[in-house]
Coordinates of C-alpha atoms and ligand atoms in Angstrom, one line a residue:
M1256 CA 0.0 0.0 0.0
G1257 CA 1.2 3.5 -0.8
F1258 CA 1.4 6.6 1.1
N1259 CA -1.9 7.7 2.7
L1260 CA -2.0 11.1 4.5
E1261 CA -5.4 10.3 6.2
N1262 CA -3.8 7.2 7.8
I1263 CA -1.0 9.0 9.4
T1264 CA -2.9 12.0 10.8
R1265 CA -3.9 12.1 14.4
E1266 CA -7.7 11.6 14.9
N1267 CA -8.1 14.8 17.0
I1268 CA -6.5 16.9 14.3
K1269 CA -8.7 15.5 11.6
G1270 CA -11.8 16.7 13.4
L1271 CA -10.3 20.0 14.7
K1272 CA -11.9 23.3 13.7
P1273 CA -9.1 26.0 13.8
Y1274 CA -9.5 29.3 15.6
S1275 CA -10.9 31.9 13.3
S1276 CA -9.2 35.4 14.0
A1277 CA -10.7 38.7 13.2
R1278 CA -8.3 39.0 10.3
D1279 CA -9.4 35.6 9.0
E1280 CA -12.9 36.7 8.6
Y1281 CA -12.2 39.9 6.8
V1282 CA -9.5 40.1 4.2
S1283 CA -8.3 43.7 3.7
K1284 CA -8.7 45.0 0.2
G1285 CA -7.5 48.5 0.8
S1286 CA -6.1 50.7 3.5
E1287 CA -9.2 52.9 3.5
M1288 CA -11.2 50.4 5.4
V1289 CA -12.1 51.2 9.0
F1290 CA -10.9 48.4 11.2
L1291 CA -13.1 48.1 14.4
D1292 CA -13.0 44.3 14.5
A1293 CA -9.9 43.3 16.6
N1294 CA -9.8 45.6 19.6
E1295 CA -6.5 47.1 18.5
N1296 CA -5.3 50.6 19.5
P1297 CA -6.2 52.6 16.4
N1298 CA -3.2 54.9 16.6
S1299 CA -0.8 53.9 13.9
N1300 CA 2.8 53.1 14.8
G1301 CA 3.8 50.5 12.2
F1302 CA 2.7 47.5 14.4
N1303 CA -0.5 48.5 16.2
R1304 CA -2.4 46.1 13.9
Y1305 CA -2.3 42.3 14.2
P1306 CA 0.0 40.6 11.6
D1307 CA -1.5 38.9 8.5
P1308 CA -2.1 35.4 9.9
H1309 CA -1.5 33.9 6.4
Q1310 CA 1.7 36.0 5.7
R1311 CA 0.5 36.4 2.1
S1312 CA 3.1 39.0 0.9
L1313 CA 6.0 36.9 2.1
K1314 CA 4.5 33.7 0.7
S1315 CA 3.8 35.2 -2.8
I1316 CA 7.5 36.1 -3.0
L1317 CA 8.7 32.6 -1.8
A1318 CA 6.3 30.9 -4.2
N1319 CA 7.6 32.8 -7.1
Q1320 CA 11.3 32.2 -6.1
K1321 CA 10.8 28.5 -5.4
N1322 CA 8.5 27.9 -8.3
I1323 CA 5.6 26.4 -6.2
E1324 CA 2.2 27.3 -5.1
E1325 CA 1.6 29.6 -2.1
S1326 CA -0.7 26.8 -0.8
Q1327 CA 2.4 24.6 -0.5
I1328 CA 4.1 26.9 1.9
L1329 CA 3.8 27.4 5.7
V1330 CA 6.0 29.8 7.6
G1331 CA 6.7 29.8 11.3
N1332 CA 8.6 31.2 14.3
G1333 CA 11.8 29.6 13.1
S1334 CA 12.0 26.1 11.6
D1335 CA 11.9 24.8 15.2
E1336 CA 8.2 25.8 15.4
I1337 CA 7.5 24.1 12.1
L1338 CA 9.1 20.8 13.3
D1339 CA 7.0 21.0 16.5
L1340 CA 3.8 21.4 14.4
L1341 CA 4.7 18.4 12.4
F1342 CA 5.1 16.4 15.6
R1343 CA 1.7 17.6 16.9
V1344 CA -0.3 16.9 13.7
F1345 CA 1.1 13.4 13.1
C1346 CA 2.4 11.8 16.2
E1347 CA 0.2 10.4 18.9
P1348 CA 1.9 10.9 22.3
K1349 CA 3.1 7.7 24.0
I1350 CA 1.9 5.6 20.9
D1351 CA 3.7 6.8 17.8
N1352 CA 7.4 6.9 17.0
I1353 CA 9.9 8.8 14.7
I1354 CA 13.2 7.9 13.3
T1355 CA 16.3 10.2 13.5
L1356 CA 19.8 9.6 12.3
P1357 CA 22.4 10.7 14.8
P1358 CA 24.8 12.4 14.7
T1359 CA 22.4 15.1 13.8
Y1360 CA 20.5 18.3 14.9
G1361 CA 19.7 18.1 18.6
M1362 CA 16.3 19.6 18.4
Y1363 CA 14.6 16.5 16.8
K1364 CA 15.3 14.5 20.0
V1365 CA 14.1 17.4 22.2
L1366 CA 10.9 17.8 20.3
A1367 CA 10.3 14.1 20.5
G1368 CA 10.7 14.3 24.3
I1369 CA 8.4 17.3 24.6
N1370 CA 5.7 15.6 22.6
D1371 CA 6.3 12.2 24.4
I1372 CA 7.1 10.4 21.2
E1373 CA 9.5 7.5 21.0
N1374 CA 12.7 8.6 19.1
R1375 CA 14.2 5.5 17.3
E1376 CA 17.8 6.5 16.6
V1377 CA 19.5 4.7 13.7
F1378 CA 23.1 5.9 13.6
L1379 CA 24.6 7.1 10.3
N1380 CA 27.3 4.9 8.7
S1381 CA 31.0 5.8 9.2
D1382 CA 30.7 7.9 6.0
F1383 CA 27.8 9.8 7.6
Q1384 CA 25.3 8.3 5.1
P1385 CA 22.0 6.6 6.3
N1386 CA 21.8 2.9 6.7
I1387 CA 18.7 2.0 4.6
D1388 CA 18.4 -1.5 5.9
T1389 CA 18.5 -0.6 9.5
I1390 CA 16.1 2.3 9.0
V1391 CA 13.6 0.0 7.2
A1392 CA 14.0 -2.7 9.9
N1393 CA 13.1 -0.1 12.6
V1394 CA 9.9 1.2 10.9
D1395 CA 6.5 -0.2 12.1
D1396 CA 3.0 1.0 11.6
K1397 CA 3.5 3.6 14.4
T1398 CA 6.4 5.2 12.7
K1399 CA 5.2 8.6 11.4
L1400 CA 8.2 10.7 10.7
L1401 CA 11.6 10.2 9.3
L1402 CA 13.9 13.2 10.0
L1403 CA 16.8 13.7 7.5
C1404 CA 19.1 16.7 7.7
S1405 CA 20.9 17.6 4.5
P1406 CA 23.5 19.1 4.6
N1407 CA 23.7 17.5 8.0
N1408 CA 24.5 19.3 11.2
P1409 CA 27.1 18.7 12.7
T1410 CA 28.8 16.6 10.0
G1411 CA 28.4 19.0 7.2
N1412 CA 27.7 16.5 4.3
L1413 CA 24.8 16.1 2.0
I1414 CA 22.8 12.9 2.2
E1415 CA 23.1 11.0 -1.1
E1416 CA 20.3 11.6 -3.5
N1417 CA 19.6 8.0 -4.3
K1418 CA 19.3 7.1 -0.7
I1419 CA 16.8 9.8 -0.1
K1420 CA 14.8 8.5 -3.1
I1421 CA 14.8 5.0 -1.7
L1422 CA 13.5 6.3 1.6
L1423 CA 10.8 8.4 0.0
K1424 CA 9.5 5.4 -1.8
E1425 CA 9.9 2.8 0.9
F1426 CA 8.7 4.7 3.9
K1427 CA 4.9 5.2 4.4
G1428 CA 5.2 8.1 6.8
L1429 CA 6.5 11.6 6.1
V1430 CA 10.1 12.1 5.1
I1431 CA 11.2 15.5 6.5
I1432 CA 14.3 17.0 4.9
D1433 CA 15.8 19.8 7.0
E1434 CA 17.6 22.1 4.6
A1435 CA 18.8 24.7 7.0
Y1436 CA 22.2 24.8 5.2
I1437 CA 21.0 24.2 1.6
D1438 CA 22.0 27.7 0.5
F1439 CA 25.7 26.8 1.1
A1440 CA 25.5 23.4 -0.7
S1441 CA 26.5 22.3 -4.2
A1442 CA 23.1 20.4 -4.5
T1443 CA 19.7 21.9 -5.3
S1444 CA 16.8 21.8 -2.9
W1445 CA 14.3 18.8 -2.7
I1446 CA 11.6 21.4 -3.1
D1447 CA 11.9 20.6 -6.9
C1448 CA 10.6 17.0 -6.2
L1449 CA 7.5 18.0 -4.0
N1450 CA 5.0 17.1 -6.8
E1451 CA 6.7 13.7 -7.3
Y1452 CA 6.6 12.6 -3.6
P1453 CA 3.4 13.1 -1.6
N1454 CA 5.2 12.2 1.6
L1455 CA 8.0 14.8 1.2
V1456 CA 8.4 17.8 3.6
V1457 CA 11.2 20.2 3.2
T1458 CA 12.1 22.8 5.8
Q1459 CA 14.4 25.8 5.4
T1460 CA 15.2 28.9 7.5
L1461 CA 16.3 32.5 7.3
S1462 CA 18.6 31.8 10.2
K1463 CA 21.7 30.8 8.5
A1464 CA 22.6 31.9 4.9
Y1465 CA 20.1 34.8 5.0
G1466 CA 21.7 36.2 8.2
M1467 CA 18.4 36.7 10.1
A1468 CA 18.6 34.3 13.0
G1469 CA 17.3 37.0 15.2
I1470 CA 13.9 37.5 13.5
R1471 CA 12.9 33.8 13.8
L1472 CA 11.5 32.8 10.4
G1473 CA 11.4 29.3 9.2
M1474 CA 9.7 27.8 6.1
C1475 CA 8.0 24.5 5.4
Y1476 CA 7.3 23.3 1.9
A1477 CA 5.0 20.3 1.2
S1478 CA 1.8 19.2 -0.6
E1479 CA -1.2 21.5 -0.1
A1480 CA -2.9 18.7 1.9
I1481 CA 0.0 18.5 4.4
I1482 CA 0.2 22.3 4.7
N1483 CA -3.5 22.5 5.3
L1484 CA -3.2 20.2 8.3
L1485 CA -0.3 22.2 9.8
K1486 CA -2.3 25.4 9.3
K1487 CA -5.1 23.9 11.4
I1488 CA -3.0 24.0 14.5
K1489 CA -0.6 26.9 14.1
P1490 CA -1.1 29.8 16.4
P1491 CA -3.0 32.4 14.3
Y1492 CA -0.4 35.1 14.7
N1493 CA 2.8 33.0 14.8
V1494 CA 4.9 35.3 12.8
N1495 CA 4.8 39.0 14.0
V1496 CA 4.7 42.1 11.9
L1497 CA 8.3 43.1 12.3
T1498 CA 9.5 39.6 11.3
Q1499 CA 7.2 39.5 8.3
N1500 CA 8.4 42.9 7.1
Q1501 CA 12.1 42.0 7.7
A1502 CA 11.7 38.6 6.0
I1503 CA 10.2 40.2 2.9
K1504 CA 13.2 42.6 2.6
G1505 CA 15.6 39.7 3.2
V1506 CA 14.2 37.3 0.6
L1507 CA 14.0 40.1 -1.9
N1508 CA 17.7 40.8 -1.4
M1509 CA 19.0 37.6 -3.1
A1510 CA 22.0 39.2 -4.7
E1511 CA 23.4 40.2 -1.3
V1512 CA 22.7 36.8 0.2
A1513 CA 24.5 35.2 -2.8
N1514 CA 27.5 37.6 -2.2
Q1515 CA 27.7 36.7 1.5
V1516 CA 27.4 33.0 0.8
A1517 CA 30.2 33.2 -1.8
E1518 CA 32.4 35.0 0.7
I1519 CA 31.6 32.5 3.5
L1520 CA 32.5 29.5 1.1
N1521 CA 35.7 31.2 0.2
E1522 CA 36.5 31.7 3.9
R1523 CA 35.7 28.1 4.5
S1524 CA 38.3 26.9 2.0
H1525 CA 40.9 29.3 3.5
L1526 CA 40.1 28.0 7.0
Q1527 CA 40.3 24.4 5.7
N1528 CA 43.8 25.0 4.3
A1529 CA 44.9 26.5 7.5
L1530 CA 43.5 23.8 9.6
E1531 CA 45.6 21.2 7.7
E1532 CA 48.7 22.9 9.3
V1533 CA 47.5 22.4 12.8
P1534 CA 49.3 19.4 14.3
F1535 CA 46.5 18.3 16.7
I1536 CA 43.8 18.3 14.1
Q1537 CA 43.5 14.8 12.7
T1538 CA 40.6 15.0 10.4
I1539 CA 38.7 17.8 8.6
Y1540 CA 35.5 16.5 7.4
S1541 CA 34.4 17.9 4.0
S1542 CA 31.5 20.4 4.4
E1543 CA 28.6 21.6 2.3
A1544 CA 27.6 24.1 5.0
N1545 CA 28.9 27.2 6.8
F1546 CA 30.9 25.2 9.3
L1547 CA 33.7 22.7 9.5
L1548 CA 33.8 19.6 11.7
V1549 CA 37.2 18.5 12.8
K1550 CA 38.6 15.6 14.8
V1551 CA 41.3 16.5 17.3
D1552 CA 43.5 14.8 19.9
D1553 CA 41.6 16.0 22.9
A1554 CA 38.4 18.0 22.2
N1555 CA 37.7 19.1 25.8
K1556 CA 41.3 20.4 26.2
R1557 CA 41.2 22.2 22.9
Y1558 CA 37.7 23.6 23.5
H1559 CA 38.8 25.2 26.8
Q1560 CA 42.0 26.5 25.4
L1561 CA 40.1 28.4 22.7
L1562 CA 37.6 29.7 25.3
E1563 CA 40.6 31.1 27.2
R1564 CA 41.4 33.0 24.1
E1565 CA 37.8 34.3 23.9
I1566 CA 36.8 32.1 21.0
V1567 CA 33.6 30.1 21.4
I1568 CA 33.2 27.0 19.3
R1569 CA 31.1 23.9 19.7
N1570 CA 32.2 20.7 21.2
R1571 CA 30.3 17.8 19.5
S1572 CA 32.2 15.0 21.1
K1573 CA 29.1 13.6 23.0
Q1574 CA 27.4 12.8 19.7
P1575 CA 27.7 9.3 18.3
L1576 CA 30.6 8.9 15.7
C1577 CA 31.9 12.3 16.8
D1578 CA 34.5 11.4 19.4
N1579 CA 36.8 14.3 20.0
T1580 CA 35.2 16.5 17.4
L1581 CA 34.8 20.3 17.4
R1582 CA 32.6 22.4 15.1
F1583 CA 33.8 25.7 13.8
T1584 CA 31.3 28.1 12.4
I1585 CA 32.7 30.2 9.5
G1586 CA 33.1 33.8 10.7
T1587 CA 34.2 37.0 9.1
P1588 CA 37.7 37.0 7.6
E1589 CA 39.0 38.8 10.8
E1590 CA 37.3 36.3 13.1
N1591 CA 38.7 33.3 11.1
I1592 CA 42.3 34.8 11.3
K1593 CA 41.8 35.0 15.1
L1594 CA 40.8 31.4 15.2
I1595 CA 43.7 30.3 13.0
N1596 CA 46.2 32.2 15.1
A1597 CA 44.8 30.8 18.3
L1598 CA 44.9 27.3 17.0
K1599 CA 48.5 27.7 15.9
A1600 CA 49.5 29.2 19.3
I1601 CA 48.0 26.6 21.6
K1602 CA 50.3 23.6 22.5
Ligands
PLP2516 C1 20.3 26.1 12.7 C2 19.4 25.0 12.3 C3 18.0 25.2 12.2 C4 17.5 26.5 12.3 O1 16.4 26.6 13.1 P1 15.6 28.0 13.2 O2 14.6 27.6 14.3 O3 14.9 28.2 11.9 O4 16.5 29.0 13.6 C5 17.3 24.1 11.7 N1 17.8 22.9 11.5 C6 19.1 22.7 11.6 C7 19.7 21.4 11.3 C8 20.0 23.7 12.0 O5 21.3 23.5 12.2

């Protein structure tokens, strides 16, 4: 039997009637309307009105850029909110389970814990690729979500295209591909395959390449049917006016984003070359993202030595397959020089 969205949706969500806000019931057609419907303060200051609950302006730009329908987009308060909505629409607490592939982004496990969903961890292979047979062996009829991260955090690699295709075909739940770092990668987004795979969900964010981690804006791309289920449970005003306005400016400024991505990639290759000269660095993993994962002789020691020199990095050693690894985010040229000098100075 193939994928059936109805079968994997929680019963209470199917029957749910979403909250209808004042701005849902009347769609503004012009600024000359008199709005006495939402108990707002009428004095204009740029944010005295509730935000558009459907974020239409932002979505119309995104739909155009990504070549999909607006009805295939949901935006949220960071991609973390979107992932939480996915758990709450599809996973029945204490009954259902999900599959994650450590070493990977820590939020998946936290969200599973918050929602009381069993997290079945199938470690990546030594080359940081998914082990298809073990994943399939762990799936049962209560497995609702398979979370893939590509490029993966903290390892930096893309998940092979043919492996993702097999999983999309074999797995009868949702395959969520977290593309937080896709703007840095040599591969194109899985958004282009949405119409081919009804169980595909792609998440992206303005927090990394777009330089807007502070505004909290994440995007979810999927079939209209999946998006409609998520819309049922999202808080009506989950993306505030300031964020919507800033996000619109950000996504319209593609040339500047492309420039900054190019500079960061250039800096990444400089840093990579410099790291090869550091005696206690044993492996530099190849990266498709804006960070480098390295294996060192003693990660705790090196982490604290860098802290003493006022450089904060991430020690990823507690993650499986990541013994004695450190993750360096690519900074400005000046910051990267500071890091290189510190690494060369410590003994
Ligand atoms: C940074 C990151 C995110 C971003 O989450 P936001 O809530 O959108 O800031 C998502 N996924 C991964 C794998 C990340 O590393």
